[in-house]
Amino acid sequence: MNDFQQIILKGQILSRGIGYGKPIFLDSVNIFEENKILEKEIEEEISKFKKAVVESKKQITQIKKSLSKDKLSITFDILNTQLEIINDPLISEEVTSRIKKEKKSIEAILGDILLEYKKKIKDPFFREKALDLADVFKRITTNVKSIKVDVLKKSSFKSIIISSEIIPSDAFEIDSMNISAFISFSNSYESHAAIIARSKNIPFISNVNIEKLKNLNLSEVIVDADNGKIVVNPTIQTHEKYQVEVKNIVLKKPNIKINKNISLYANVSSMAEIHQLVEKRIKGIGLLRTELLFLENKTIPSEQIQYEIYKEIASKLDDRPLIIRLFDLGGDKTFFNITDKTTSDFFGCRGVRFLLKNKKILEDQITAILKANVNQNIYILIPFVKDIEEIRLIKNSIYKLQKEHNIFSDIKVGSMIEIPAAALISDEIIKEVDFLSIGTNDLSRYTLASQNLSATQLHQSLIKLIKMIVTVCKENKKPLFLCGEIIANTKFLNQLIELGVSNFSIAIKHLDAFEYKD
């Protein structure tokens, strides 16, 4: 493609897909630059700050209005958080006080506050709050400087956005027609920017050495977020290969042939995705992520709201299965700001453990599910199981609520297998449940102590664990489902089919790649 040498870099997949284009570095200008002011300029600087705050509020409110028809509920949660930050009187008082005392510009003061805040952060939850703060400060600073020319909005068609850290507004204010992919150094899978990128189907790779990229002669970059790699300065052959792949994706041309004995289910995280399922050839919903379904709420939704949503989804599926995973909260999943941030045990209150410690949340959800199961097609899935007793306690709650509400129809109960401890006792777990569901994303992460998988084959440890789970399900004649984005990789899919897996649940955006053989 050019005279530059082709270089391949590895990274962590945050949002799958393929994108290619010209690189744009967002870190090239320090907007929080040091700048001293004179005594006589202090009041003028404070006045500029106050005007910039007002303008920033207007902009955030306008973004909310422009996205009112967008079903991406996480966006509204982020924007509301930013409005809370910008309306916080303590922040305004801190900025104005330090302008007077230190005689620095607004930009410098905001930069200092942000740096001080970041140094105090250890918990992953508060790290995300720092990004929200950075986003707000960036907006205020931009308005102070009257910089109306946004590099993202001016970017040409097929641009790759590169930054040490992508902040939420970088992700939701862009025109996804102009941006092909994101590359960053420090974003995590659960960061707001990554969640938004996945919802917008924008490829995103993190854990990349940005300084190294800056020192390379770049003409074009390909982000292969299906295989976790970045191709810098691709050759003509490499470029043409990826052009064909991207064209196939755009045209939604099926490229994965599967036998008719393989059943495809959908992973669902929003009502917008539910509406997309009407024309899909799927056997049902293999994973309804309820904690993401209700992200636009500041708190866990009421039993009534949950009941109405679950019933609506179940009715759309007719008699096809709807597997509802109970709220998977705790650990790094702090969407509703209700988990205990003080605990030093990151996994001690995650998934089923969180639910058992929060009876009201658990019982409201189970009651809503039981009442919604009028078509008898809803299954309950227990998240992040570690031992048998957790399952028994959940089942006891189900029996108790069935009796309380006079609902005596059977409902199938399953267990997620997403940590090695659960996989190793799957022969005992299977006796307590009606089905098992392997969560490959977490199972691979906690088995390999890594966010990354080989692009060509499953690790031997994963193969052994999956074989074990397949065997216990077959011996007990109970269904096994497998969830995870690795299924979109044909090499992984074929390996899993050879291991005996036949029920796959996959993200909606990948469904069109599959086609049944005649």
Coordinates of C-alpha atoms in Angstrom, one line a residue:
M1 CA 0.0 0.0 0.0
N2 CA 2.9 2.3 0.7
D3 CA 6.7 2.5 1.1
F4 CA 6.5 2.2 4.9
Q5 CA 7.2 -1.1 6.7
Q6 CA 4.2 -3.2 7.8
I7 CA 4.2 -3.6 11.6
I8 CA 1.7 -5.7 13.6
L9 CA 1.0 -4.8 17.3
K10 CA -1.1 -6.8 19.8
G11 CA -3.8 -5.4 22.1
Q12 CA -6.8 -6.2 24.2
I13 CA -10.2 -6.4 22.5
L14 CA -12.8 -4.1 23.9
S15 CA -15.2 -4.0 21.0
R16 CA -15.0 -6.4 18.1
G17 CA -14.9 -5.6 14.4
I18 CA -12.5 -4.4 11.7
G19 CA -11.7 -0.8 10.9
Y20 CA -9.1 0.9 8.7
G21 CA -8.1 4.5 7.9
K22 CA -5.8 7.4 8.6
P23 CA -4.6 7.8 12.3
I24 CA -5.7 10.8 14.4
F25 CA -3.9 11.3 17.7
L26 CA -6.1 13.1 20.4
D27 CA -3.2 13.5 22.8
S28 CA -1.1 15.8 20.5
V29 CA -2.3 19.0 22.4
N30 CA -2.3 19.4 26.1
I31 CA -5.5 21.4 26.8
F32 CA -4.6 21.6 30.5
E33 CA -1.4 23.4 29.8
E34 CA 0.4 25.5 32.5
N35 CA -0.4 29.2 32.2
K36 CA 0.2 32.0 34.8
I37 CA -2.1 35.0 35.0
L38 CA -1.7 38.5 36.4
E39 CA -3.5 39.8 39.6
K40 CA -5.7 42.1 37.5
E41 CA -6.8 39.1 35.3
I42 CA -8.2 37.0 38.2
E43 CA -11.8 38.3 38.0
E44 CA -11.8 38.1 34.2
E45 CA -10.6 34.5 34.5
I46 CA -13.3 33.6 37.0
S47 CA -15.9 35.2 34.8
K48 CA -14.7 33.1 31.8
F49 CA -14.9 30.0 33.9
K50 CA -18.5 30.7 34.9
K51 CA -19.5 31.4 31.3
A52 CA -17.8 28.2 30.1
V53 CA -19.7 26.1 32.8
V54 CA -23.0 27.5 31.6
E55 CA -22.1 26.8 27.9
S56 CA -21.0 23.2 28.9
K57 CA -24.3 22.6 30.6
K58 CA -26.1 23.6 27.5
Q59 CA -24.0 21.3 25.3
I60 CA -24.5 18.3 27.5
T61 CA -28.3 18.9 27.7
Q62 CA -28.3 19.3 23.9
I63 CA -26.5 16.0 23.4
K64 CA -29.2 14.3 25.6
K65 CA -31.9 15.8 23.4
S66 CA -30.2 14.7 20.2
L67 CA -29.9 11.2 21.6
S68 CA -33.5 11.0 22.8
K69 CA -34.4 8.4 20.2
D70 CA -31.2 6.4 20.8
K71 CA -31.8 3.3 22.9
L72 CA -28.2 3.5 24.2
S73 CA -29.3 3.9 27.8
I74 CA -25.7 4.0 29.2
T75 CA -25.2 7.3 27.4
F76 CA -27.9 9.0 29.4
D77 CA -26.4 7.6 32.6
I78 CA -23.0 9.0 31.7
L79 CA -24.5 12.4 30.7
N80 CA -26.5 12.6 33.9
T81 CA -23.3 11.9 35.9
Q82 CA -21.5 14.7 34.0
L83 CA -24.4 17.1 34.8
E84 CA -24.1 16.2 38.5
I85 CA -20.3 17.0 38.3
I86 CA -20.7 20.3 36.5
N87 CA -23.5 21.3 39.0
D88 CA -21.4 20.4 42.0
P89 CA -20.8 23.7 43.9
L90 CA -17.7 22.3 45.6
I91 CA -16.0 21.9 42.3
S92 CA -16.8 25.5 41.3
E93 CA -15.7 26.8 44.7
E94 CA -12.5 24.9 44.4
V95 CA -11.7 26.2 40.9
T96 CA -12.4 29.9 41.7
S97 CA -10.6 29.7 45.1
R98 CA -7.4 28.3 43.5
I99 CA -7.5 30.8 40.6
K100 CA -7.4 33.6 43.2
K101 CA -4.8 31.9 45.4
E102 CA -2.4 30.4 42.8
K103 CA -2.9 32.9 39.9
K104 CA -3.1 30.2 37.3
S105 CA -5.4 29.9 34.3
I106 CA -8.6 27.9 34.4
E107 CA -7.0 25.2 32.2
A108 CA -4.0 24.8 34.6
I109 CA -6.2 24.6 37.7
L110 CA -8.5 22.0 36.1
G111 CA -5.5 20.0 35.1
D112 CA -4.1 20.1 38.6
I113 CA -7.4 19.0 40.2
L114 CA -7.7 16.2 37.7
L115 CA -4.1 15.0 38.3
E116 CA -4.6 15.1 42.1
Y117 CA -7.8 13.1 41.8
K118 CA -6.3 10.4 39.6
K119 CA -3.3 9.9 42.1
K120 CA -5.8 9.0 44.8
I121 CA -7.6 6.4 42.7
K122 CA -7.0 2.7 43.2
D123 CA -10.5 1.2 42.9
P124 CA -11.7 0.5 39.3
F125 CA -15.1 2.1 40.0
F126 CA -13.5 5.5 41.0
R127 CA -11.2 5.3 38.0
E128 CA -14.3 5.5 35.8
K129 CA -15.4 8.6 37.8
A130 CA -12.1 10.2 37.0
L131 CA -12.9 9.7 33.3
D132 CA -16.2 11.5 33.8
L133 CA -14.4 14.3 35.6
A134 CA -11.8 14.5 32.8
D135 CA -14.6 14.6 30.2
V136 CA -16.3 17.5 32.0
F137 CA -13.1 19.4 32.5
K138 CA -12.1 18.9 28.8
R139 CA -15.5 20.4 27.8
I140 CA -15.1 23.4 30.1
T141 CA -11.6 24.1 28.9
T142 CA -12.6 23.8 25.3
N143 CA -15.3 26.4 25.9
V144 CA -12.9 28.7 27.8
K145 CA -10.5 28.6 24.8
S146 CA -13.4 29.0 22.4
I147 CA -12.1 26.0 20.4
K148 CA -15.1 25.3 18.2
V149 CA -13.2 23.1 15.8
D150 CA -13.4 19.6 17.2
V151 CA -10.8 17.2 15.7
L152 CA -13.3 14.3 16.0
K153 CA -16.0 16.2 14.0
K154 CA -13.6 17.3 11.4
S155 CA -12.1 13.8 10.9
S156 CA -12.2 12.5 7.4
F157 CA -14.0 9.3 6.3
K158 CA -12.2 6.2 7.6
S159 CA -10.2 7.7 10.5
I160 CA -8.7 5.7 13.4
I161 CA -8.9 7.6 16.7
I162 CA -5.8 7.0 18.9
S163 CA -5.4 8.2 22.5
S164 CA -3.8 7.1 25.7
E165 CA -7.4 7.0 27.1
I166 CA -10.7 7.4 25.2
I167 CA -13.2 9.3 27.3
P168 CA -17.0 8.9 27.0
S169 CA -17.6 12.0 24.9
D170 CA -15.0 10.8 22.4
A171 CA -17.2 7.8 21.8
F172 CA -20.8 9.1 21.8
E173 CA -20.3 12.5 20.2
I174 CA -18.7 11.2 17.0
D175 CA -20.3 10.4 13.7
S176 CA -19.7 6.6 13.5
M177 CA -19.7 6.9 9.7
N178 CA -16.5 8.9 9.9
I179 CA -14.7 6.9 12.6
S180 CA -13.5 3.4 11.8
A181 CA -12.0 2.4 15.1
F182 CA -10.5 3.4 18.5
I183 CA -7.0 2.6 19.8
S184 CA -6.0 3.4 23.4
F185 CA -3.6 2.4 26.1
S186 CA -5.5 2.3 29.4
N187 CA -9.3 1.7 28.7
S188 CA -10.8 -1.4 30.2
Y189 CA -13.5 -3.7 28.9
E190 CA -16.0 -2.3 31.4
S191 CA -15.1 1.4 30.8
H192 CA -17.9 3.6 29.6
A193 CA -16.2 4.4 26.3
A194 CA -15.8 0.6 25.6
I195 CA -19.5 0.0 26.4
I196 CA -20.5 2.8 24.0
A197 CA -18.2 1.5 21.3
R198 CA -19.7 -2.0 21.5
S199 CA -23.2 -0.5 21.3
K200 CA -22.2 1.5 18.2
N201 CA -20.3 -1.4 16.7
I202 CA -17.1 0.6 16.6
P203 CA -13.9 -1.7 16.8
F204 CA -11.8 -0.8 19.9
I205 CA -8.4 -2.2 21.0
S206 CA -6.7 -1.1 24.2
N207 CA -3.4 -1.9 26.0
V208 CA -1.5 -0.5 23.1
N209 CA 1.8 1.5 23.5
I210 CA 0.6 4.9 22.1
E211 CA 4.0 6.5 22.5
K212 CA 5.5 3.8 20.2
L213 CA 2.7 4.5 17.6
K214 CA 3.5 8.2 17.7
N215 CA 7.2 7.5 16.9
L216 CA 6.3 5.4 13.8
N217 CA 5.9 6.8 10.3
L218 CA 2.1 6.1 9.9
S219 CA 0.3 6.3 6.6
E220 CA -2.6 3.9 7.3
V221 CA -3.7 1.7 10.3
I222 CA -5.9 -1.4 10.3
V223 CA -7.6 -2.3 13.6
D224 CA -8.5 -6.0 13.6
A225 CA -10.5 -6.1 16.8
D226 CA -11.7 -9.6 16.0
N227 CA -8.2 -11.0 16.5
G228 CA -6.8 -8.4 18.9
K229 CA -4.2 -6.8 16.6
I230 CA -3.3 -3.6 14.8
V231 CA -1.6 -3.5 11.4
V232 CA 0.4 -0.4 10.9
N233 CA 1.2 0.6 7.2
P234 CA -0.4 -2.6 5.7
T235 CA 1.0 -4.0 2.4
I236 CA -1.2 -4.0 -0.7
Q237 CA -2.0 -7.7 -0.1
T238 CA -3.0 -7.1 3.6
H239 CA -5.0 -4.0 2.7
E240 CA -7.0 -5.9 0.0
K241 CA -7.6 -8.8 2.3
Y242 CA -9.2 -6.6 5.0
Q243 CA -11.1 -4.6 2.4
V244 CA -12.9 -7.8 1.4
E245 CA -13.6 -8.7 5.0
V246 CA -15.1 -5.2 5.8
K247 CA -17.2 -5.3 2.6
N248 CA -18.6 -8.7 3.6
I249 CA -19.5 -7.2 7.0
V250 CA -21.2 -4.1 5.5
L251 CA -23.2 -6.3 3.1
K252 CA -24.0 -8.7 6.0
K253 CA -22.8 -11.5 3.8
P254 CA -22.9 -14.8 5.7
N255 CA -19.4 -16.3 6.0
I256 CA -19.8 -19.0 8.6
K257 CA -21.5 -22.2 7.5
I258 CA -23.0 -24.3 10.3
N259 CA -24.8 -27.6 10.4
K260 CA -28.5 -27.7 11.2
N261 CA -27.9 -29.6 14.4
I262 CA -26.3 -26.4 15.8
S263 CA -28.6 -24.0 17.6
L264 CA -28.0 -20.3 17.6
Y265 CA -29.3 -18.0 20.4
A266 CA -28.9 -14.3 20.9
N267 CA -27.2 -12.4 23.7
V268 CA -29.3 -9.3 24.5
S269 CA -28.4 -6.2 26.5
S270 CA -31.1 -3.6 25.5
M271 CA -34.6 -3.2 24.2
A272 CA -33.2 -1.9 20.9
E273 CA -31.6 -5.3 20.4
I274 CA -34.9 -7.0 21.1
H275 CA -36.5 -5.2 18.2
Q276 CA -33.7 -6.3 15.9
L277 CA -34.5 -10.0 16.6
V278 CA -37.8 -10.1 14.7
E279 CA -36.2 -11.2 11.5
K280 CA -33.3 -13.2 12.9
R281 CA -33.3 -17.0 12.6
I282 CA -32.5 -17.8 16.2
K283 CA -33.8 -20.5 18.6
G284 CA -34.3 -17.9 21.4
I285 CA -32.5 -15.6 23.7
G286 CA -29.6 -17.5 25.4
L287 CA -28.6 -14.6 27.6
L288 CA -30.6 -11.6 28.7
R289 CA -28.2 -9.3 30.6
T290 CA -30.7 -7.6 32.9
E291 CA -28.2 -5.3 34.6
L292 CA -27.5 -3.7 31.2
L293 CA -31.2 -3.7 30.2
F294 CA -32.0 -1.2 32.8
L295 CA -29.0 1.1 32.7
E296 CA -31.0 4.3 32.1
N297 CA -32.4 3.9 35.6
K298 CA -30.5 5.4 38.5
T299 CA -31.5 2.5 40.7
I300 CA -32.6 -1.1 40.2
P301 CA -36.1 -0.9 38.6
S302 CA -39.2 -1.9 40.5
E303 CA -40.8 -5.4 40.3
Q304 CA -43.6 -4.0 38.2
I305 CA -41.3 -2.4 35.6
Q306 CA -39.3 -5.6 35.4
Y307 CA -42.4 -7.7 35.0
E308 CA -43.7 -5.6 32.1
I309 CA -40.3 -5.7 30.3
Y310 CA -39.8 -9.5 30.8
K311 CA -43.4 -10.2 29.7
E312 CA -43.0 -8.1 26.5
I313 CA -39.8 -9.9 25.6
A314 CA -41.2 -13.4 26.3
S315 CA -44.3 -12.7 24.2
K316 CA -42.1 -11.6 21.2
L317 CA -40.4 -15.0 21.3
D318 CA -43.7 -17.0 21.4
D319 CA -42.6 -20.4 22.6
R320 CA -38.8 -19.9 22.1
P321 CA -36.7 -19.9 25.2
L322 CA -35.9 -16.6 27.0
I323 CA -33.0 -17.2 29.4
I324 CA -32.9 -14.3 31.9
R325 CA -29.7 -14.0 33.9
L326 CA -30.3 -12.5 37.3
F327 CA -28.6 -9.2 38.0
D328 CA -24.9 -9.7 37.7
L329 CA -23.6 -6.9 39.9
G330 CA -20.7 -6.3 42.2
G331 CA -16.9 -6.7 41.5
D332 CA -16.3 -4.5 38.5
K333 CA -20.0 -4.2 37.6
T334 CA -21.0 -1.1 39.5
F335 CA -23.6 0.2 37.1
F336 CA -26.2 1.3 39.7
N337 CA -23.9 2.8 42.3
I338 CA -25.3 0.4 44.9
T339 CA -22.4 -1.9 45.6
D340 CA -20.1 -1.7 48.5
K341 CA -16.9 0.2 47.4
T342 CA -15.2 -0.2 50.7
T343 CA -14.7 -4.0 50.5
S344 CA -11.2 -5.1 49.8
D345 CA -12.4 -8.4 48.3
F346 CA -13.0 -7.6 44.6
F347 CA -14.9 -10.9 44.0
G348 CA -16.5 -11.3 47.5
C349 CA -19.8 -9.7 46.5
R350 CA -20.2 -10.4 42.8
G351 CA -23.2 -12.0 41.0
V352 CA -25.1 -14.5 43.1
R353 CA -23.3 -13.4 46.3
F354 CA -24.4 -9.9 45.8
L355 CA -28.0 -11.0 45.3
L356 CA -28.0 -13.2 48.4
K357 CA -26.8 -10.2 50.4
N358 CA -29.5 -7.9 48.8
K359 CA -32.7 -9.9 49.3
K360 CA -35.1 -7.1 48.1
I361 CA -33.3 -6.9 44.7
L362 CA -33.3 -10.7 44.4
E363 CA -36.9 -11.2 45.4
D364 CA -38.3 -8.4 43.2
Q365 CA -36.5 -9.8 40.2
I366 CA -37.5 -13.4 40.8
T367 CA -41.2 -12.3 41.4
A368 CA -41.2 -10.3 38.2
I369 CA -39.8 -13.3 36.2
L370 CA -42.4 -15.7 37.7
K371 CA -45.3 -13.4 36.9
A372 CA -44.0 -12.8 33.4
N373 CA -43.7 -16.5 32.6
V374 CA -47.2 -16.8 31.2
N375 CA -45.9 -18.6 28.0
Q376 CA -43.8 -21.0 30.1
N377 CA -40.7 -20.1 28.0
I378 CA -38.6 -18.2 30.6
Y379 CA -35.6 -19.8 32.2
I380 CA -33.7 -18.3 35.2
L381 CA -29.9 -18.2 35.0
I382 CA -27.8 -17.7 38.2
P383 CA -24.6 -15.6 37.7
F384 CA -21.1 -16.1 39.0
V385 CA -21.7 -19.3 40.9
K386 CA -18.9 -20.6 43.1
D387 CA -20.5 -23.4 45.1
I388 CA -23.6 -25.6 45.5
E389 CA -25.0 -23.8 48.5
E390 CA -25.5 -20.6 46.5
I391 CA -27.7 -22.4 44.0
R392 CA -29.8 -24.0 46.8
L393 CA -30.4 -20.7 48.4
I394 CA -31.6 -19.1 45.1
K395 CA -33.9 -22.1 44.5
N396 CA -35.3 -21.7 48.1
S397 CA -36.1 -18.1 47.3
I398 CA -37.9 -19.2 44.1
Y399 CA -39.9 -21.8 45.9
K400 CA -40.8 -19.3 48.7
L401 CA -42.0 -16.7 46.2
Q402 CA -43.9 -19.2 44.1
K403 CA -45.9 -20.1 47.3
E404 CA -46.3 -16.4 48.3
H405 CA -47.7 -15.4 44.9
N406 CA -49.6 -18.6 44.3
I407 CA -47.5 -19.4 41.1
F408 CA -47.0 -23.1 40.9
S409 CA -45.9 -23.6 37.3
D410 CA -42.4 -25.0 37.0
I411 CA -39.6 -22.7 35.8
K412 CA -36.2 -24.0 34.7
V413 CA -33.2 -22.8 36.7
G414 CA -29.6 -22.9 35.3
S415 CA -26.1 -22.0 36.5
M416 CA -23.5 -19.9 34.8
I417 CA -20.1 -21.6 34.7
E418 CA -17.7 -18.7 34.4
I419 CA -15.0 -19.4 36.9
P420 CA -12.7 -22.4 37.3
A421 CA -14.2 -23.3 40.7
A422 CA -17.6 -23.8 39.2
A423 CA -16.2 -25.8 36.2
L424 CA -14.4 -28.1 38.5
I425 CA -17.6 -29.0 40.5
S426 CA -19.9 -28.9 37.5
D427 CA -20.7 -32.6 38.1
E428 CA -22.3 -31.6 41.4
I429 CA -23.8 -28.4 40.1
I430 CA -25.6 -30.2 37.3
K431 CA -27.6 -32.2 39.8
E432 CA -29.1 -29.0 41.3
V433 CA -30.1 -27.3 38.0
D434 CA -31.9 -27.9 34.7
F435 CA -29.1 -26.6 32.5
L436 CA -25.6 -25.0 32.4
S437 CA -24.4 -22.0 30.6
I438 CA -20.6 -21.4 30.0
G439 CA -19.6 -17.8 30.0
T440 CA -16.4 -17.9 27.9
N441 CA -15.4 -14.3 28.4
D442 CA -15.0 -14.6 32.2
L443 CA -14.0 -18.3 32.2
S444 CA -11.0 -17.6 29.9
R445 CA -10.1 -14.4 31.9
Y446 CA -10.0 -16.1 35.3
T447 CA -8.5 -19.4 34.0
L448 CA -5.7 -17.8 32.1
A449 CA -5.3 -14.6 34.3
S450 CA -5.4 -12.6 31.1
Q451 CA -7.8 -10.5 29.0
N452 CA -6.5 -11.9 25.7
L453 CA -7.0 -15.1 23.9
S454 CA -5.0 -16.7 21.1
A455 CA -6.5 -15.9 17.8
T456 CA -6.1 -19.4 16.5
Q457 CA -6.8 -21.9 19.2
L458 CA -8.3 -22.4 22.7
H459 CA -5.8 -22.8 25.5
Q460 CA -5.5 -26.4 26.7
S461 CA -6.8 -25.5 30.1
L462 CA -10.0 -24.2 28.7
I463 CA -10.4 -27.2 26.5
K464 CA -10.1 -29.5 29.5
L465 CA -12.7 -27.5 31.5
I466 CA -15.2 -27.3 28.6
K467 CA -14.8 -31.0 27.9
M468 CA -15.6 -31.7 31.6
I469 CA -18.7 -29.5 31.5
V470 CA -19.9 -31.1 28.2
T471 CA -19.5 -34.6 29.6
V472 CA -21.5 -33.9 32.8
C473 CA -24.3 -32.3 30.8
K474 CA -24.5 -35.3 28.4
E475 CA -24.3 -37.9 31.3
N476 CA -27.2 -36.1 33.0
K477 CA -29.1 -35.4 29.8
K478 CA -29.4 -31.7 30.4
P479 CA -28.8 -28.8 28.0
L480 CA -25.6 -26.8 27.8
F481 CA -25.3 -23.3 26.4
L482 CA -22.2 -21.5 25.5
C483 CA -22.0 -17.7 25.5
G484 CA -19.3 -15.3 24.3
E485 CA -18.0 -13.3 21.4
I486 CA -15.2 -15.8 20.6
I487 CA -17.9 -17.9 18.8
A488 CA -17.7 -15.4 15.9
N489 CA -14.2 -16.7 15.3
T490 CA -14.7 -19.8 13.1
K491 CA -11.5 -21.4 14.5
F492 CA -12.9 -21.2 18.0
L493 CA -16.4 -22.3 16.8
N494 CA -15.1 -25.4 15.1
Q495 CA -13.1 -26.4 18.1
L496 CA -16.1 -26.0 20.4
I497 CA -18.3 -28.0 18.1
E498 CA -15.7 -30.8 18.1
L499 CA -15.8 -30.7 21.9
G500 CA -19.5 -31.4 21.8
V501 CA -21.1 -28.0 22.2
S502 CA -24.2 -27.5 20.1
N503 CA -26.1 -24.5 21.7
F504 CA -24.4 -21.2 21.1
S505 CA -25.5 -17.7 22.3
I506 CA -23.9 -14.8 20.5
A507 CA -24.1 -11.0 20.2
I508 CA -26.7 -9.9 17.7
K509 CA -24.2 -8.0 15.6
H510 CA -22.5 -11.3 14.7
L511 CA -25.7 -13.3 13.9
D512 CA -25.8 -12.3 10.2
A513 CA -22.4 -13.9 9.7
F514 CA -23.9 -17.3 10.2
E515 CA -25.8 -19.4 7.7
Y516 CA -27.1 -23.0 7.9
K517 CA -25.7 -25.5 5.4
D518 CA -28.3 -27.0 3.0

